[in-house]
Amino acid sequence: MGRHQTFDTAEVVRAARTVFWEHGYEDASIPDLEAATGLKRSSIYHAFDSKRGLFDAAVNSYLDEVVRPRIRPLITEPVSPDAIVEYLAGLRAALRQAGSFHAENGCLLINAAGAPIAHDAAVRESVAAYRAELHAAIRSGIAARYPERPAGEVDRLAETCTALVVATFALTRVDADAAVGSLDAAVRLLG
């Protein structure tokens, strides 16, 4: 007869997400995950099958609780003409909060893209899907801001702004000023 689960799965995943986000998959040790989640190794493996299963749950949690709420104004009709600029300003403000978790750690998925875990096909697919979702949201925001512009121009602006946002996330941990500069360049590009 199996044991009854006595913990809140969402809380455990959030705690693990913090460890993975801060340390990366490879450097997030099982003892670190045990300490953060309050679970023993056996409970982690019972609930998530593996460290990797817990990481996958953390990625899904990150998308659902961190990424998608931030991009929702860019994709929920009607999209405000100011939504894209407000999105960029919100990112800038979050990254300018000295000592904040987001300012110190950037983006969980972009961090994973630059780590050995990115060699895993499922992780590559998750990162690519995240970038595509981000691009679609940014494109939607630009289309709402400039409804009169041709689709090709909107596509080019969206591609450039997406690249600047990804660059921001990639630079956050190592050069906060350059990261914010990428966001500022995106805002200037959008006028």
PDB file of C-alpha atoms in Angstrom:
ATOM      1  CA  MET A   1       0.000   0.000   0.000  1.00  0.00           C
ATOM      2  CA  GLY A   2       1.433   3.394  -1.029  1.00  0.00           C
ATOM      3  CA  ARG A   3       2.082   6.278   1.278  1.00  0.00           C
ATOM      4  CA  HIS A   4      -0.280   9.240   1.344  1.00  0.00           C
ATOM      5  CA  GLN A   5       1.293  12.466   0.037  1.00  0.00           C
ATOM      6  CA  THR A   6       1.497  15.020   2.839  1.00  0.00           C
ATOM      7  CA  PHE A   7       2.941  17.973   0.962  1.00  0.00           C
ATOM      8  CA  ASP A   8       1.639  20.600  -1.427  1.00  0.00           C
ATOM      9  CA  THR A   9       3.104  19.712  -4.821  1.00  0.00           C
ATOM     10  CA  ALA A  10       2.913  23.278  -6.151  1.00  0.00           C
ATOM     11  CA  GLU A  11       4.826  24.623  -3.126  1.00  0.00           C
ATOM     12  CA  VAL A  12       7.490  21.946  -3.501  1.00  0.00           C
ATOM     13  CA  VAL A  13       7.873  22.710  -7.203  1.00  0.00           C
ATOM     14  CA  ARG A  14       8.156  26.455  -6.500  1.00  0.00           C
ATOM     15  CA  ALA A  15      10.855  25.820  -3.904  1.00  0.00           C
ATOM     16  CA  ALA A  16      12.755  23.572  -6.311  1.00  0.00           C
ATOM     17  CA  ARG A  17      12.265  26.112  -9.103  1.00  0.00           C
ATOM     18  CA  THR A  18      14.120  28.673  -7.016  1.00  0.00           C
ATOM     19  CA  VAL A  19      17.056  26.296  -6.565  1.00  0.00           C
ATOM     20  CA  PHE A  20      17.215  25.404 -10.268  1.00  0.00           C
ATOM     21  CA  TRP A  21      16.821  29.052 -11.282  1.00  0.00           C
ATOM     22  CA  GLU A  22      19.588  30.210  -8.985  1.00  0.00           C
ATOM     23  CA  HIS A  23      22.049  27.339  -9.450  1.00  0.00           C
ATOM     24  CA  GLY A  24      21.100  25.711 -12.746  1.00  0.00           C
ATOM     25  CA  TYR A  25      20.141  22.093 -13.207  1.00  0.00           C
ATOM     26  CA  GLU A  26      23.654  20.682 -12.924  1.00  0.00           C
ATOM     27  CA  ASP A  27      24.605  22.578  -9.767  1.00  0.00           C
ATOM     28  CA  ALA A  28      21.293  22.036  -7.981  1.00  0.00           C
ATOM     29  CA  SER A  29      22.227  19.174  -5.705  1.00  0.00           C
ATOM     30  CA  ILE A  30      19.774  16.746  -4.189  1.00  0.00           C
ATOM     31  CA  PRO A  31      20.722  18.006  -0.684  1.00  0.00           C
ATOM     32  CA  ASP A  32      19.953  21.586  -1.883  1.00  0.00           C
ATOM     33  CA  LEU A  33      16.606  20.417  -3.227  1.00  0.00           C
ATOM     34  CA  GLU A  34      15.869  18.511  -0.012  1.00  0.00           C
ATOM     35  CA  ALA A  35      16.653  21.611   2.053  1.00  0.00           C
ATOM     36  CA  ALA A  36      14.542  23.897  -0.136  1.00  0.00           C
ATOM     37  CA  THR A  37      11.542  21.600  -0.448  1.00  0.00           C
ATOM     38  CA  GLY A  38      11.600  20.009   2.989  1.00  0.00           C
ATOM     39  CA  LEU A  39      11.366  16.595   1.327  1.00  0.00           C
ATOM     40  CA  LYS A  40      13.713  13.671   1.589  1.00  0.00           C
ATOM     41  CA  ARG A  41      15.357  12.270  -1.518  1.00  0.00           C
ATOM     42  CA  SER A  42      12.986   9.302  -1.512  1.00  0.00           C
ATOM     43  CA  SER A  43       9.927  11.578  -1.489  1.00  0.00           C
ATOM     44  CA  ILE A  44      11.338  13.680  -4.339  1.00  0.00           C
ATOM     45  CA  TYR A  45      11.948  10.563  -6.387  1.00  0.00           C
ATOM     46  CA  HIS A  46       8.581   9.074  -5.461  1.00  0.00           C
ATOM     47  CA  ALA A  47       6.686  12.227  -6.464  1.00  0.00           C
ATOM     48  CA  PHE A  48       8.736  13.293  -9.509  1.00  0.00           C
ATOM     49  CA  ASP A  49      10.585  10.103 -10.549  1.00  0.00           C
ATOM     50  CA  SER A  50      13.937  11.907 -10.667  1.00  0.00           C
ATOM     51  CA  LYS A  51      15.749  15.198 -10.255  1.00  0.00           C
ATOM     52  CA  ARG A  52      15.025  15.742 -13.933  1.00  0.00           C
ATOM     53  CA  GLY A  53      11.303  15.160 -13.363  1.00  0.00           C
ATOM     54  CA  LEU A  54      11.379  17.831 -10.676  1.00  0.00           C
ATOM     55  CA  PHE A  55      13.243  20.164 -13.051  1.00  0.00           C
ATOM     56  CA  ASP A  56      10.607  19.623 -15.741  1.00  0.00           C
ATOM     57  CA  ALA A  57       7.888  20.446 -13.207  1.00  0.00           C
ATOM     58  CA  ALA A  58       9.836  23.572 -12.213  1.00  0.00           C
ATOM     59  CA  VAL A  59      10.056  24.677 -15.860  1.00  0.00           C
ATOM     60  CA  ASN A  60       6.294  24.253 -16.293  1.00  0.00           C
ATOM     61  CA  SER A  61       5.724  26.181 -13.076  1.00  0.00           C
ATOM     62  CA  TYR A  62       8.053  28.940 -14.295  1.00  0.00           C
ATOM     63  CA  LEU A  63       6.143  29.258 -17.559  1.00  0.00           C
ATOM     64  CA  ASP A  64       2.733  29.237 -15.872  1.00  0.00           C
ATOM     65  CA  GLU A  65       3.523  31.472 -12.896  1.00  0.00           C
ATOM     66  CA  VAL A  66       6.298  33.788 -14.072  1.00  0.00           C
ATOM     67  CA  VAL A  67       6.377  34.056 -17.870  1.00  0.00           C
ATOM     68  CA  ARG A  68       2.743  33.808 -18.940  1.00  0.00           C
ATOM     69  CA  PRO A  69       1.318  36.317 -16.450  1.00  0.00           C
ATOM     70  CA  ARG A  70       3.875  38.854 -17.680  1.00  0.00           C
ATOM     71  CA  ILE A  71       3.067  38.326 -21.383  1.00  0.00           C
ATOM     72  CA  ARG A  72      -0.708  37.976 -20.898  1.00  0.00           C
ATOM     73  CA  PRO A  73      -1.409  41.672 -21.680  1.00  0.00           C
ATOM     74  CA  LEU A  74       0.356  41.162 -25.016  1.00  0.00           C
ATOM     75  CA  ILE A  75      -1.934  38.343 -26.103  1.00  0.00           C
ATOM     76  CA  THR A  76      -5.291  38.944 -24.413  1.00  0.00           C
ATOM     77  CA  GLU A  77      -7.689  40.727 -26.761  1.00  0.00           C
ATOM     78  CA  PRO A  78      -8.021  43.592 -27.045  1.00  0.00           C
ATOM     79  CA  VAL A  79      -4.282  44.248 -26.806  1.00  0.00           C
ATOM     80  CA  SER A  80      -3.546  47.812 -25.755  1.00  0.00           C
ATOM     81  CA  PRO A  81      -1.310  49.832 -28.084  1.00  0.00           C
ATOM     82  CA  ASP A  82       0.878  50.497 -25.032  1.00  0.00           C
ATOM     83  CA  ALA A  83       1.115  46.843 -23.924  1.00  0.00           C
ATOM     84  CA  ILE A  84       4.497  46.170 -25.559  1.00  0.00           C
ATOM     85  CA  VAL A  85       6.106  49.270 -24.072  1.00  0.00           C
ATOM     86  CA  GLU A  86       4.572  48.464 -20.676  1.00  0.00           C
ATOM     87  CA  TYR A  87       5.937  44.912 -20.943  1.00  0.00           C
ATOM     88  CA  LEU A  88       9.453  46.197 -21.643  1.00  0.00           C
ATOM     89  CA  ALA A  89       9.174  48.811 -18.880  1.00  0.00           C
ATOM     90  CA  GLY A  90       8.031  46.115 -16.436  1.00  0.00           C
ATOM     91  CA  LEU A  91      11.013  43.930 -17.311  1.00  0.00           C
ATOM     92  CA  ARG A  92      13.329  46.906 -16.940  1.00  0.00           C
ATOM     93  CA  ALA A  93      11.902  47.762 -13.525  1.00  0.00           C
ATOM     94  CA  ALA A  94      12.229  44.149 -12.351  1.00  0.00           C
ATOM     95  CA  LEU A  95      15.852  43.982 -13.473  1.00  0.00           C
ATOM     96  CA  ARG A  96      16.712  47.339 -11.921  1.00  0.00           C
ATOM     97  CA  GLN A  97      15.631  46.260  -8.438  1.00  0.00           C
ATOM     98  CA  ALA A  98      19.088  45.795  -6.970  1.00  0.00           C
ATOM     99  CA  GLY A  99      19.402  42.524  -5.130  1.00  0.00           C
ATOM    100  CA  SER A 100      16.064  41.174  -6.328  1.00  0.00           C
ATOM    101  CA  PHE A 101      15.873  37.538  -7.335  1.00  0.00           C
ATOM    102  CA  HIS A 102      14.999  38.392 -10.949  1.00  0.00           C
ATOM    103  CA  ALA A 103      17.810  40.916 -11.214  1.00  0.00           C
ATOM    104  CA  GLU A 104      20.303  38.423  -9.824  1.00  0.00           C
ATOM    105  CA  ASN A 105      19.163  35.362 -11.766  1.00  0.00           C
ATOM    106  CA  GLY A 106      17.629  36.400 -15.084  1.00  0.00           C
ATOM    107  CA  CYS A 107      15.498  33.801 -16.852  1.00  0.00           C
ATOM    108  CA  LEU A 108      15.367  30.137 -15.865  1.00  0.00           C
ATOM    109  CA  LEU A 109      14.995  28.924 -19.458  1.00  0.00           C
ATOM    110  CA  ILE A 110      17.621  31.184 -21.014  1.00  0.00           C
ATOM    111  CA  ASN A 111      19.991  30.134 -18.236  1.00  0.00           C
ATOM    112  CA  ALA A 112      19.242  26.489 -19.085  1.00  0.00           C
ATOM    113  CA  ALA A 113      19.865  27.214 -22.771  1.00  0.00           C
ATOM    114  CA  GLY A 114      23.476  28.085 -21.939  1.00  0.00           C
ATOM    115  CA  ALA A 115      24.077  25.104 -19.663  1.00  0.00           C
ATOM    116  CA  PRO A 116      24.890  21.449 -20.362  1.00  0.00           C
ATOM    117  CA  ILE A 117      21.238  20.474 -19.774  1.00  0.00           C
ATOM    118  CA  ALA A 118      20.508  22.191 -23.120  1.00  0.00           C
ATOM    119  CA  HIS A 119      22.025  19.168 -24.881  1.00  0.00           C
ATOM    120  CA  ASP A 120      18.917  17.235 -23.870  1.00  0.00           C
ATOM    121  CA  ALA A 121      16.377  17.231 -26.720  1.00  0.00           C
ATOM    122  CA  ALA A 122      13.392  17.867 -24.436  1.00  0.00           C
ATOM    123  CA  VAL A 123      15.085  20.889 -22.860  1.00  0.00           C
ATOM    124  CA  ARG A 124      16.039  22.268 -26.283  1.00  0.00           C
ATOM    125  CA  GLU A 125      12.420  21.842 -27.312  1.00  0.00           C
ATOM    126  CA  SER A 126      11.201  23.628 -24.164  1.00  0.00           C
ATOM    127  CA  VAL A 127      13.564  26.550 -24.743  1.00  0.00           C
ATOM    128  CA  ALA A 128      12.562  26.800 -28.419  1.00  0.00           C
ATOM    129  CA  ALA A 129       8.862  26.688 -27.515  1.00  0.00           C
ATOM    130  CA  TYR A 130       9.404  29.372 -24.866  1.00  0.00           C
ATOM    131  CA  ARG A 131      11.173  31.621 -27.365  1.00  0.00           C
ATOM    132  CA  ALA A 132       8.367  31.057 -29.895  1.00  0.00           C
ATOM    133  CA  GLU A 133       5.744  31.932 -27.276  1.00  0.00           C
ATOM    134  CA  LEU A 134       7.682  35.049 -26.296  1.00  0.00           C
ATOM    135  CA  HIS A 135       8.070  36.035 -29.960  1.00  0.00           C
ATOM    136  CA  ALA A 136       4.349  35.576 -30.645  1.00  0.00           C
ATOM    137  CA  ALA A 137       3.456  37.733 -27.646  1.00  0.00           C
ATOM    138  CA  ILE A 138       5.905  40.462 -28.620  1.00  0.00           C
ATOM    139  CA  ARG A 139       4.628  40.367 -32.211  1.00  0.00           C
ATOM    140  CA  SER A 140       1.054  40.701 -30.964  1.00  0.00           C
ATOM    141  CA  GLY A 141       2.027  43.711 -28.855  1.00  0.00           C
ATOM    142  CA  ILE A 142       3.830  45.368 -31.772  1.00  0.00           C
ATOM    143  CA  ALA A 143       0.895  44.699 -34.113  1.00  0.00           C
ATOM    144  CA  ALA A 144      -1.423  46.389 -31.594  1.00  0.00           C
ATOM    145  CA  ARG A 145       0.932  49.355 -31.303  1.00  0.00           C
ATOM    146  CA  TYR A 146       1.316  49.754 -35.075  1.00  0.00           C
ATOM    147  CA  PRO A 147      -1.854  48.370 -36.705  1.00  0.00           C
ATOM    148  CA  GLU A 148      -1.184  50.295 -39.921  1.00  0.00           C
ATOM    149  CA  ARG A 149       2.264  48.807 -40.533  1.00  0.00           C
ATOM    150  CA  PRO A 150       2.729  45.987 -43.045  1.00  0.00           C
ATOM    151  CA  ALA A 151       2.992  42.466 -41.627  1.00  0.00           C
ATOM    152  CA  GLY A 152       6.580  42.105 -42.840  1.00  0.00           C
ATOM    153  CA  GLU A 153       7.662  45.191 -40.907  1.00  0.00           C
ATOM    154  CA  VAL A 154       5.839  43.994 -37.780  1.00  0.00           C
ATOM    155  CA  ASP A 155       7.592  40.622 -38.176  1.00  0.00           C
ATOM    156  CA  ARG A 156      11.024  42.279 -38.418  1.00  0.00           C
ATOM    157  CA  LEU A 157      10.358  44.479 -35.368  1.00  0.00           C
ATOM    158  CA  ALA A 158       9.114  41.461 -33.428  1.00  0.00           C
ATOM    159  CA  GLU A 159      12.173  39.405 -34.335  1.00  0.00           C
ATOM    160  CA  THR A 160      14.525  42.209 -33.311  1.00  0.00           C
ATOM    161  CA  CYS A 161      12.687  42.950 -30.049  1.00  0.00           C
ATOM    162  CA  THR A 162      12.562  39.256 -29.180  1.00  0.00           C
ATOM    163  CA  ALA A 163      16.304  38.995 -29.766  1.00  0.00           C
ATOM    164  CA  LEU A 164      16.883  42.024 -27.533  1.00  0.00           C
ATOM    165  CA  VAL A 165      14.731  40.553 -24.745  1.00  0.00           C
ATOM    166  CA  VAL A 166      16.550  37.213 -24.966  1.00  0.00           C
ATOM    167  CA  ALA A 167      19.873  39.086 -24.899  1.00  0.00           C
ATOM    168  CA  THR A 168      18.645  40.909 -21.802  1.00  0.00           C
ATOM    169  CA  PHE A 169      17.920  37.622 -20.058  1.00  0.00           C
ATOM    170  CA  ALA A 170      21.274  36.170 -21.134  1.00  0.00           C
ATOM    171  CA  LEU A 171      23.202  39.190 -19.820  1.00  0.00           C
ATOM    172  CA  THR A 172      21.345  39.822 -16.574  1.00  0.00           C
ATOM    173  CA  ARG A 173      23.613  37.716 -14.366  1.00  0.00           C
ATOM    174  CA  VAL A 174      26.865  39.063 -15.772  1.00  0.00           C
ATOM    175  CA  ASP A 175      26.240  42.657 -16.880  1.00  0.00           C
ATOM    176  CA  ALA A 176      23.070  44.271 -15.534  1.00  0.00           C
ATOM    177  CA  ASP A 177      23.739  47.570 -17.297  1.00  0.00           C
ATOM    178  CA  ALA A 178      24.137  45.892 -20.694  1.00  0.00           C
ATOM    179  CA  ALA A 179      20.994  43.832 -20.022  1.00  0.00           C
ATOM    180  CA  VAL A 180      18.954  46.950 -19.325  1.00  0.00           C
ATOM    181  CA  GLY A 181      20.600  48.590 -22.341  1.00  0.00           C
ATOM    182  CA  SER A 182      19.147  45.848 -24.536  1.00  0.00           C
ATOM    183  CA  LEU A 183      15.672  46.632 -23.218  1.00  0.00           C
ATOM    184  CA  ASP A 184      16.243  50.347 -23.755  1.00  0.00           C
ATOM    185  CA  ALA A 185      17.263  49.607 -27.361  1.00  0.00           C
ATOM    186  CA  ALA A 186      13.998  47.719 -27.861  1.00  0.00           C
ATOM    187  CA  VAL A 187      12.005  50.662 -26.494  1.00  0.00           C
ATOM    188  CA  ARG A 188      13.858  53.078 -28.795  1.00  0.00           C
ATOM    189  CA  LEU A 189      13.215  50.771 -31.726  1.00  0.00           C
ATOM    190  CA  LEU A 190       9.484  50.931 -31.001  1.00  0.00           C
ATOM    191  CA  GLY A 191       9.530  54.721 -30.778  1.00  0.00           C
TER     192      GLY A 191
END
